[in-house]
XYZ file of C-alpha atoms in Angstrom:
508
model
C 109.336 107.849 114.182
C 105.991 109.083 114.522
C 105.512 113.211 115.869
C 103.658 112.101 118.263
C 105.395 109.036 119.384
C 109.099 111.410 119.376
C 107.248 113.921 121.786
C 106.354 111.078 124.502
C 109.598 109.961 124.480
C 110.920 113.275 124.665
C 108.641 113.766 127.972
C 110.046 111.044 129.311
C 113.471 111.345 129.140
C 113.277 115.129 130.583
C 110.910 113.452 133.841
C 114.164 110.750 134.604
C 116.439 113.356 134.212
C 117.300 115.674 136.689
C 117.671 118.686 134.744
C 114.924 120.269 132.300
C 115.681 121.667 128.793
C 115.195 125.157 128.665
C 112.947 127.045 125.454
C 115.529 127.937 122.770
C 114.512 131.938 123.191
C 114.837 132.072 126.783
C 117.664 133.666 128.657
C 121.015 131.888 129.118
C 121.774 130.712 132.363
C 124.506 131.795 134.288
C 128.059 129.559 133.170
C 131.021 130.348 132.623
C 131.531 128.991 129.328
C 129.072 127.560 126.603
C 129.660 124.312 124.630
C 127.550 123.092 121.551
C 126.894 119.860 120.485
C 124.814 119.501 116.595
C 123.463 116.602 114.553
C 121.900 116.412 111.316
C 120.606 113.676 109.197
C 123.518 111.224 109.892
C 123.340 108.698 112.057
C 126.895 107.689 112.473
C 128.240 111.424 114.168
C 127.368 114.245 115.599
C 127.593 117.531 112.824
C 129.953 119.576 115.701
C 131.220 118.761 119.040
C 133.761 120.319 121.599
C 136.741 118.158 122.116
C 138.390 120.570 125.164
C 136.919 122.621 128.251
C 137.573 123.873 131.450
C 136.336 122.812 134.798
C 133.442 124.993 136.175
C 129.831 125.695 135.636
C 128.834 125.237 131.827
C 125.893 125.830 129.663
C 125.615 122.993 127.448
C 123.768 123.319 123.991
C 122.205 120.669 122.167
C 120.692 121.435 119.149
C 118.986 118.675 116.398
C 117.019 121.025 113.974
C 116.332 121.884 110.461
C 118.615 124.956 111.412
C 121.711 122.445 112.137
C 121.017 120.222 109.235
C 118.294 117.840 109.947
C 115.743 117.471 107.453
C 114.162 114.418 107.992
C 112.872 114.741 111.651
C 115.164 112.207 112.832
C 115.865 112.221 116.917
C 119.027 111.686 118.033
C 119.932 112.072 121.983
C 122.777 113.770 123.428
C 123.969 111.288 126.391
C 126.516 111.368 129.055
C 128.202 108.374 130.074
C 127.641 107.390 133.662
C 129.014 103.526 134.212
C 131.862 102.821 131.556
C 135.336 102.834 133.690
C 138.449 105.290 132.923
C 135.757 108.600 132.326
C 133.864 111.024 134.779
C 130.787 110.115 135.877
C 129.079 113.094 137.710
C 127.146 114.702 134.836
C 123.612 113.161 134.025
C 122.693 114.412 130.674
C 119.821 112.541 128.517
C 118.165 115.187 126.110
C 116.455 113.723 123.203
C 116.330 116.322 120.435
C 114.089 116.670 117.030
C 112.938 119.334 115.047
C 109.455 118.710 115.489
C 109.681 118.714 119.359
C 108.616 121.751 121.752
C 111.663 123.160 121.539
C 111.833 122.943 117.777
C 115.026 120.961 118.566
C 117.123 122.994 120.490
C 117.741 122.443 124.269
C 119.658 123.635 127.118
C 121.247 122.693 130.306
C 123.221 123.685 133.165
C 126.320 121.599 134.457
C 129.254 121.558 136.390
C 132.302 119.732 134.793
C 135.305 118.682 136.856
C 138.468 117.498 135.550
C 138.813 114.349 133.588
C 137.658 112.558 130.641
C 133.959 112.225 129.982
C 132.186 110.027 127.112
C 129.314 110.952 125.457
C 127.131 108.896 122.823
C 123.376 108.397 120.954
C 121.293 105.899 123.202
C 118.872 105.662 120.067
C 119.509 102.441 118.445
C 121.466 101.996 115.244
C 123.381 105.149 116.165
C 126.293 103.646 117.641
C 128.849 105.188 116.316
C 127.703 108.934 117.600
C 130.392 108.928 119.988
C 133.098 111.046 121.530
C 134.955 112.546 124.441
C 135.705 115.876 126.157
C 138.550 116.262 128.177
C 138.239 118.872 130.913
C 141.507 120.278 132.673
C 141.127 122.470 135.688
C 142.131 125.528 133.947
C 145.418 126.213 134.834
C 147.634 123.974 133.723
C 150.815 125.107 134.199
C 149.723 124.277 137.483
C 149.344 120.356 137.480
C 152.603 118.647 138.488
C 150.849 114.932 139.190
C 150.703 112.592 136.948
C 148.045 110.425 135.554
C 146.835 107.372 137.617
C 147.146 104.601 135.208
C 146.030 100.644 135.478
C 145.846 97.737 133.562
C 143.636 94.549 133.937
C 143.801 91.175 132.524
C 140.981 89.016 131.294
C 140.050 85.602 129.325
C 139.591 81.883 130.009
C 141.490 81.060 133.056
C 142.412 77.336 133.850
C 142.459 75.880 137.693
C 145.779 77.236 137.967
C 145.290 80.882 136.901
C 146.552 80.739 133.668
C 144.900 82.376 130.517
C 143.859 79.624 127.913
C 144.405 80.416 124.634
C 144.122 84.302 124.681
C 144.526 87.127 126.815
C 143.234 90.643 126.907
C 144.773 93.654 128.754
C 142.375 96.574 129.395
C 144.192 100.169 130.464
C 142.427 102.890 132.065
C 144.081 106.159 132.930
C 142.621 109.230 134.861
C 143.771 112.306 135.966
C 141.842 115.070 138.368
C 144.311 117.921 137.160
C 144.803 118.992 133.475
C 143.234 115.766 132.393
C 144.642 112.760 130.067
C 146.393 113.283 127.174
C 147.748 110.244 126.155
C 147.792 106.542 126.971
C 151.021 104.294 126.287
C 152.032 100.258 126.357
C 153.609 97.880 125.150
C 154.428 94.330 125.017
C 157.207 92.298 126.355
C 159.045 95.303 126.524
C 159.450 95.776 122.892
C 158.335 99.222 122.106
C 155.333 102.115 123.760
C 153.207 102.482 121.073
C 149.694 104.333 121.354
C 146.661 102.391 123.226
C 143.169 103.020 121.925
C 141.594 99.418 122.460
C 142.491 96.533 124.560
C 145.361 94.606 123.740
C 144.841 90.554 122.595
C 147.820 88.814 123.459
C 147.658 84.933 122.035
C 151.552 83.671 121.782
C 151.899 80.687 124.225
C 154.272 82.177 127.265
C 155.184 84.261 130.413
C 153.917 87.908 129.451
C 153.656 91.249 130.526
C 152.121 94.560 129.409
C 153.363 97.934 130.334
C 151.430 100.607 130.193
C 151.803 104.830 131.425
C 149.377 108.035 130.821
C 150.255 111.379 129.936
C 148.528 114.358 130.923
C 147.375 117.643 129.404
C 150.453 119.612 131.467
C 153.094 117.208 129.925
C 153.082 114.832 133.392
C 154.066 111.008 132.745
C 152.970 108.561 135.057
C 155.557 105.809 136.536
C 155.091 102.245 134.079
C 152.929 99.842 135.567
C 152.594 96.629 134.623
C 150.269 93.587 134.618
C 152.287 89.933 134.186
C 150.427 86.667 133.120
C 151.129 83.209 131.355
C 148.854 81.856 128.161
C 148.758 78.406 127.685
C 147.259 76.217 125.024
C 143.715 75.524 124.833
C 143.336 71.744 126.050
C 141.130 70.818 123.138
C 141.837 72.094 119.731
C 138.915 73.917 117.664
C 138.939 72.673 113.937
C 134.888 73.226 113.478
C 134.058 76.137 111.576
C 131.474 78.591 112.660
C 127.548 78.070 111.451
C 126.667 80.928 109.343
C 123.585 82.282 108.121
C 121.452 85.288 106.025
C 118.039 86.635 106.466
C 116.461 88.924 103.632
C 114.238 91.985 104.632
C 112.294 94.497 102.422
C 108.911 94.688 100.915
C 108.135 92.102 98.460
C 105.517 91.486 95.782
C 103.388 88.746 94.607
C 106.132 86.882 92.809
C 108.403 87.554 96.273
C 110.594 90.054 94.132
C 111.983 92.567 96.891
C 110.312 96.443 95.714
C 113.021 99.231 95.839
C 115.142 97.743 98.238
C 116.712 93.901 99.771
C 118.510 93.930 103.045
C 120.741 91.102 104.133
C 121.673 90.468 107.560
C 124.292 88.075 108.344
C 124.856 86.081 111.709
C 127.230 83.498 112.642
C 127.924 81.107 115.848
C 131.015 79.308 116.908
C 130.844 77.068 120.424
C 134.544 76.805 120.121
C 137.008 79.894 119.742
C 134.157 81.674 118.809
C 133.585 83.932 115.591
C 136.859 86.285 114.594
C 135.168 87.434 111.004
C 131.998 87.562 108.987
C 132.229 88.330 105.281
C 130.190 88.673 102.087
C 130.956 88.851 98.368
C 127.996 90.511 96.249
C 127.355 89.836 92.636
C 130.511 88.371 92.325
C 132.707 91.149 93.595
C 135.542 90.479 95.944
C 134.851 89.273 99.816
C 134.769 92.282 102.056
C 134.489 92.206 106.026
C 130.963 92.440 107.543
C 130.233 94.804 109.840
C 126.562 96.526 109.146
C 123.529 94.820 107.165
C 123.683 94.813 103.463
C 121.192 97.094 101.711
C 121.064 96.486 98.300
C 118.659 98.683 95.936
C 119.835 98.197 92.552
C 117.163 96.701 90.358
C 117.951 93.203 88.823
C 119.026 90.044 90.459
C 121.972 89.510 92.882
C 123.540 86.521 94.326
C 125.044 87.076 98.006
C 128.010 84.683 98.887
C 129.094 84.728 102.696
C 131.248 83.011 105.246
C 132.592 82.927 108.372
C 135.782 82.487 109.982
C 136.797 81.204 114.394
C 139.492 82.579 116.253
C 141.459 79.122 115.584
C 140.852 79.802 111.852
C 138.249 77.515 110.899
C 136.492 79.244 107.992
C 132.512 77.957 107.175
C 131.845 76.747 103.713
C 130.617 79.130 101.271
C 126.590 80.326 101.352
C 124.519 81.847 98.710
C 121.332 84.094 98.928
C 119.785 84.556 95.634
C 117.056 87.362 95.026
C 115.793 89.976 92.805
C 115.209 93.389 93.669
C 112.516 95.135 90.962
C 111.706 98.982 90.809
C 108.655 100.460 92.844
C 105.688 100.960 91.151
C 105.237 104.656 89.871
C 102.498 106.075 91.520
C 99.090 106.142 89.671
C 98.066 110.038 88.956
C 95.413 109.142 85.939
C 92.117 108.766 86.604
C 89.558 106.093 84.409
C 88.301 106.561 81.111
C 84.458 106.283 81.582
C 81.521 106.598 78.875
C 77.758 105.815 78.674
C 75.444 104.183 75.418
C 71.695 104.796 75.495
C 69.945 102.331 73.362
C 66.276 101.239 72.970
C 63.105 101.712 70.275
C 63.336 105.112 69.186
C 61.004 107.256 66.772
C 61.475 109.547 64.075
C 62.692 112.295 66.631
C 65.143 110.507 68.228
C 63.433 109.623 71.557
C 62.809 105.911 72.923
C 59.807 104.334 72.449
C 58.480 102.945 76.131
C 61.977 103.268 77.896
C 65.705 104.053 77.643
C 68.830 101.558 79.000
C 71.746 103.152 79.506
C 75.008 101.356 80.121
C 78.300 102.603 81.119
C 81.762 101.083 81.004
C 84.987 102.224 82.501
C 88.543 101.639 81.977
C 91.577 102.219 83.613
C 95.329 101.064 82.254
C 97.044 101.484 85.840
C 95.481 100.670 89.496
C 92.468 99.463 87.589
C 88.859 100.404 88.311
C 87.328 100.521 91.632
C 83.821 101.789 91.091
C 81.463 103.197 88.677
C 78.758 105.764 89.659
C 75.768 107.162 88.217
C 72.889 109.584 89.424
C 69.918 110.131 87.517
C 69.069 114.185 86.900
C 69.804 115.749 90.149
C 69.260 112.595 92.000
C 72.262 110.896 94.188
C 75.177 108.827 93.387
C 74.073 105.607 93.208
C 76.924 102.792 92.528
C 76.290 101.002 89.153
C 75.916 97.577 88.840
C 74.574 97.049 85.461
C 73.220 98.510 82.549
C 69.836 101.296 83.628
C 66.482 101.426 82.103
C 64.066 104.323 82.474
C 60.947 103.921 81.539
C 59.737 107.386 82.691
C 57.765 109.412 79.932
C 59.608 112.780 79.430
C 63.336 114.368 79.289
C 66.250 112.843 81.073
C 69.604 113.317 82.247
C 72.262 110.467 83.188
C 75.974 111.262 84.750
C 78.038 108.917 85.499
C 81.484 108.920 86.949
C 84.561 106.563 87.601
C 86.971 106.060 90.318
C 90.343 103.934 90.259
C 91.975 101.822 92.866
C 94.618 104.786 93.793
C 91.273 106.859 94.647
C 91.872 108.856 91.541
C 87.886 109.939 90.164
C 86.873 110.683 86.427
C 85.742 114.104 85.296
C 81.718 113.459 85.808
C 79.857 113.155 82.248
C 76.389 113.103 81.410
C 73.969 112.026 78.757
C 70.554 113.017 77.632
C 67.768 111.720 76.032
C 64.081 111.398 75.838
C 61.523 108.676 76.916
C 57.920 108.756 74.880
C 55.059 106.205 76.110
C 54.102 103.593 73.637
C 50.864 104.800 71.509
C 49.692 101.325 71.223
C 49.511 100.615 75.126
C 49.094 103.393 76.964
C 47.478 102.721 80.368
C 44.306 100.935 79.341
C 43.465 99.951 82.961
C 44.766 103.313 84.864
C 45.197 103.055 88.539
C 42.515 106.121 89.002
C 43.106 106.411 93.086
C 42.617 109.611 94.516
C 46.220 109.982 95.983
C 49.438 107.991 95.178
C 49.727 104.812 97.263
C 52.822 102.774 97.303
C 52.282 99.212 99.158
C 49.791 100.823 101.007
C 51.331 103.830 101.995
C 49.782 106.619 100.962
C 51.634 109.534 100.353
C 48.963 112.189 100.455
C 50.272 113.467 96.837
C 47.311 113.797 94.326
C 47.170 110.934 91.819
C 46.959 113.132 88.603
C 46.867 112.448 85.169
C 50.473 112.800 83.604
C 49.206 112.663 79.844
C 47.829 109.713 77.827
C 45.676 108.226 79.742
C 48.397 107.584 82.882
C 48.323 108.371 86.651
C 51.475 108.711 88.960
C 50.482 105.106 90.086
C 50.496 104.373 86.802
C 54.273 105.049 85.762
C 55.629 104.049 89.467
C 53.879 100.600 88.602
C 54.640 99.022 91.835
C 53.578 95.763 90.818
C 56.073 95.074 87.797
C 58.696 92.777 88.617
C 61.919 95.005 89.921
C 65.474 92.928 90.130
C 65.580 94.337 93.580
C 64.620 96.739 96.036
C 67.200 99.174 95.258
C 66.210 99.388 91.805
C 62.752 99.944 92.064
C 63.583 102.740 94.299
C 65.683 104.359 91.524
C 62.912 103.824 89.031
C 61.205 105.524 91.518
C 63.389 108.569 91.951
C 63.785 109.030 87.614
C 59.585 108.667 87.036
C 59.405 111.541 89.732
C 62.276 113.794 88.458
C 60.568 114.093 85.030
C 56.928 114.904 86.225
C 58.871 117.556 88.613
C 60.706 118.677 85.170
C 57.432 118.835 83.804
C 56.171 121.067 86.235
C 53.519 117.836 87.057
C 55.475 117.661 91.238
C 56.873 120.060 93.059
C 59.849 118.916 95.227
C 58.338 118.491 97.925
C 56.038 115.788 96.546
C 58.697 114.317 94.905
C 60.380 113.557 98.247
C 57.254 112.385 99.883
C 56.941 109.525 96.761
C 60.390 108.979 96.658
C 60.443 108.252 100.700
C 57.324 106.151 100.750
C 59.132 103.774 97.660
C 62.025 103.287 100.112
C 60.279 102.338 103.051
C 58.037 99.399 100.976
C 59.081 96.310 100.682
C 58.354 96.327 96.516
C 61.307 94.014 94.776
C 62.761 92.474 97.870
């Protein structure tokens, strides 16, 4: 969950609540005892939690943090149950915790606890099973001479006459105001009191009845109470099996492997008795009970075989998945190999006759290559689209650079060569205009002779044929770099030029 995102909610569970968390350095309030409840990364408990206490004001401590365990920045809430029958119900306690919240994931508040049984649990979902009780006596109980008050109560299918069809369940709820309960008792049919800790399912055709009695912190028994009933046989007999089903979840490539990780979720339907089981067999191994989804991260493929089986016993035919789960990529850390070629006419001292092209190529064995880049001298980066030439007389300077997919950019490189004008053509009509013009803007820069017989408007040649716009703009920018090289411009003329080329509309 995003930072963000966990501190709303936080703010909003403290405005519903009527009780504010408290700074972690500021003074304890006034209680007369303390009890702390922490979590860490697990989802399924809380780290520590009080099982006993004693009526009376109390500071409880929830604490979530890096300190207590949690490294992730997981929430988790600390919640006191307020509806479910058999447990107190006058404490109202939401705090949601992290360890990126203002508190840095420790909270306070002030309650007063009364005798009793009281639940508490994680409303986040998937945390389910973060749930316990405290039992609070009164203090003194040596005391408490009454026993628990202790009920039982019957539900399933009824028919007209009252009867339960096909099952029964007995619920039992015991409380006690004094020490508190200690233990809760039944049994069946009179056969033996054995311990309750879920309702009882009672399916043998027949007169019934459960007994049931509560013990209580100071050693009190309740009377046995009882709760009578009759199960009869269902009218129509269920012999279809349930429907059954899977659904896959994870990332997936472009042959629909699943990357890292597969997660099957099973669900099954039964308009008869209704579903009793779900299990699964993976890769062959034996058929084990569902209860949670099925992650599944080892690389390779897996076959999923699942069923289902009704209360009457009706188990579905088996079903396969089939997928394959493949390793994540590993993360691309290398950036592209890039170089650069100069070719053209060149004379005795190495330098091209009438113009230079340059072309660079990149390569890249991972992500693959995103862009290439080159600048000419100290010009900008200018995204290359195909091989350069530079027909500018005088010294020059190419880099050139290359970025990957995963944003990962080449070491910049450069290459340097030297552009002479061709001795057999060298301007024999010169554009002699006072000033250089460029589509009819003039730029105000003097239109000087730059050696050989050629002006400024000579070399910027704005009426050769350009591929584009763009490129006659960069020719543009490399003519003017090497007359300011050559001390022919000053920057400032250079940038008058250069501007006046990209507001024409010369090769568009």
């Amino acid at each position: 969950m995003p930072r963000r995102l966990t501190a709303a909610l936080a703010a909003l569970l403290l405005t519903v609540t009527p009780w504010a968390a408290t700074p972690a350095t500021a003074a304890p309030r006034a209680a007369e005892q303390v009890l702390t409840w922490t979590a860490d990364d697990d989802i399924t408990r809380y780290k520590s939690a009080p099982t006993q206490a004693v009526a009376g004001a109390t500071t409880i401590i929830w604490e979530n943090s890096a300190a207590t365990g949690n490294t992730t920045g997981m929430p988790h809430t600390l919640t006191f149950d307020t509806s479910t029958e058999g447990y107190n119900h006058d404490v109202t306690l939401n705090i949601l915790a992290n360890p990126f919240d203002v508190n840095n994931g420790r909270h306070e508040a002030t309650v007063t606890l009364t005798p009793g049984r009281y639940r508490y649990f994680c409303t986040i979902p998937g945390h389910g099973q973060m749930v316990g009780e405290l039992v609070v006596t009164d203090g003194g109980g040596g005391d408490d001479t009454t026993p628990p008050t202790v009920n039982g109560a019957v539900s399933g299918d009824r028919d007209q006459d009252g009867n339960y069809v096909g099952a029964a369940t007995v619920t039992v709820t015991a409380t006690d105001v004094g020490s508190g309960v200690d233990t809760v008792e039944y049994q069946v049919d009179d056969t033996s009191f054995q311990p309750y800790t879920q309702p009882v399912r009672v399916t043998a055709i027949g007169d019934h009845s459960v007994q049931f009695r509560a013990t209580d912190q100071a050693g009190n028994t309740s009377a046995v109470g009882s709760v009578p009933f009759r199960i009869v046989e269902p009218t129509q007999e269920d012999t279809t099996p349930p429907a059954v089903t899977a659904a896959l979840t994870g990332d997936r490539d472009g042959d629909g492997n699943y990357v890292g990780t597969a997660t099957a979720t099973l669900t099954a339907t039964d308009e008869g008795s209704g579903v009793a089981s779900i299990e699964y067999s993976l890769d062959g191994g034996a058929f084990t009970t569902y209860a949670n989804p099925v992650v599944v991260n080892t690389v390779g493929m897996h076959m999923l075989h699942y069923r289902a089986t009704d209360v009457a016993g009706n188990t579905s035919a088996e079903q396969m998945a089939h997928f394959t789960v493949v390793a994540p990529p590993v993360e691309d850390t290398t950036p592209p190999t890039v170089s650069a070629t100069v070719t053209g006419d060149r004379n005795d001292d190495g330098a091209y006759v009438g113009g230079a092209t340059v072309t660079v190529t990149a390569t890249d064995d991972e992500s693959g290559v995103a862009k290439v880049e080159y600048a000419l001298g100290t010009g900008a980066w200018t995204t290359y689209s195909g091989p350069v030439t530079v027909r500018a007389v005088g010294a020059h300077t190419v880099r050139y650079r290359a970025t990957d997919t995963a944003g990962n950019t080449s070491t910049e490189q450069s290459s340097t060569f030297t552009v002479v004008a061709d001795g057999t053509d060298a301007c024999p009509e010169s554009d002699t205009r006072a000033t250089v013009i460029i589509d009819g803007d003039d730029t105000g820069v003097a239109n000087v002779d730059t050696g050989d017989g050629c002006t400024i408007n000579d070399l910027i040649d704005e009426h050769a044929d350009y591929p584009g716009h763009a490129e006659f703009v960069r020719h543009v920018e490399a003519v003017t770099t090497a007359l300011v090289t050559g001390g022919t411009l000053d920057r400032r003329q250079q940038g008058a030029i250069v501007r006046a080329a990209a507001r024409s509309d010369v090769g568009a």
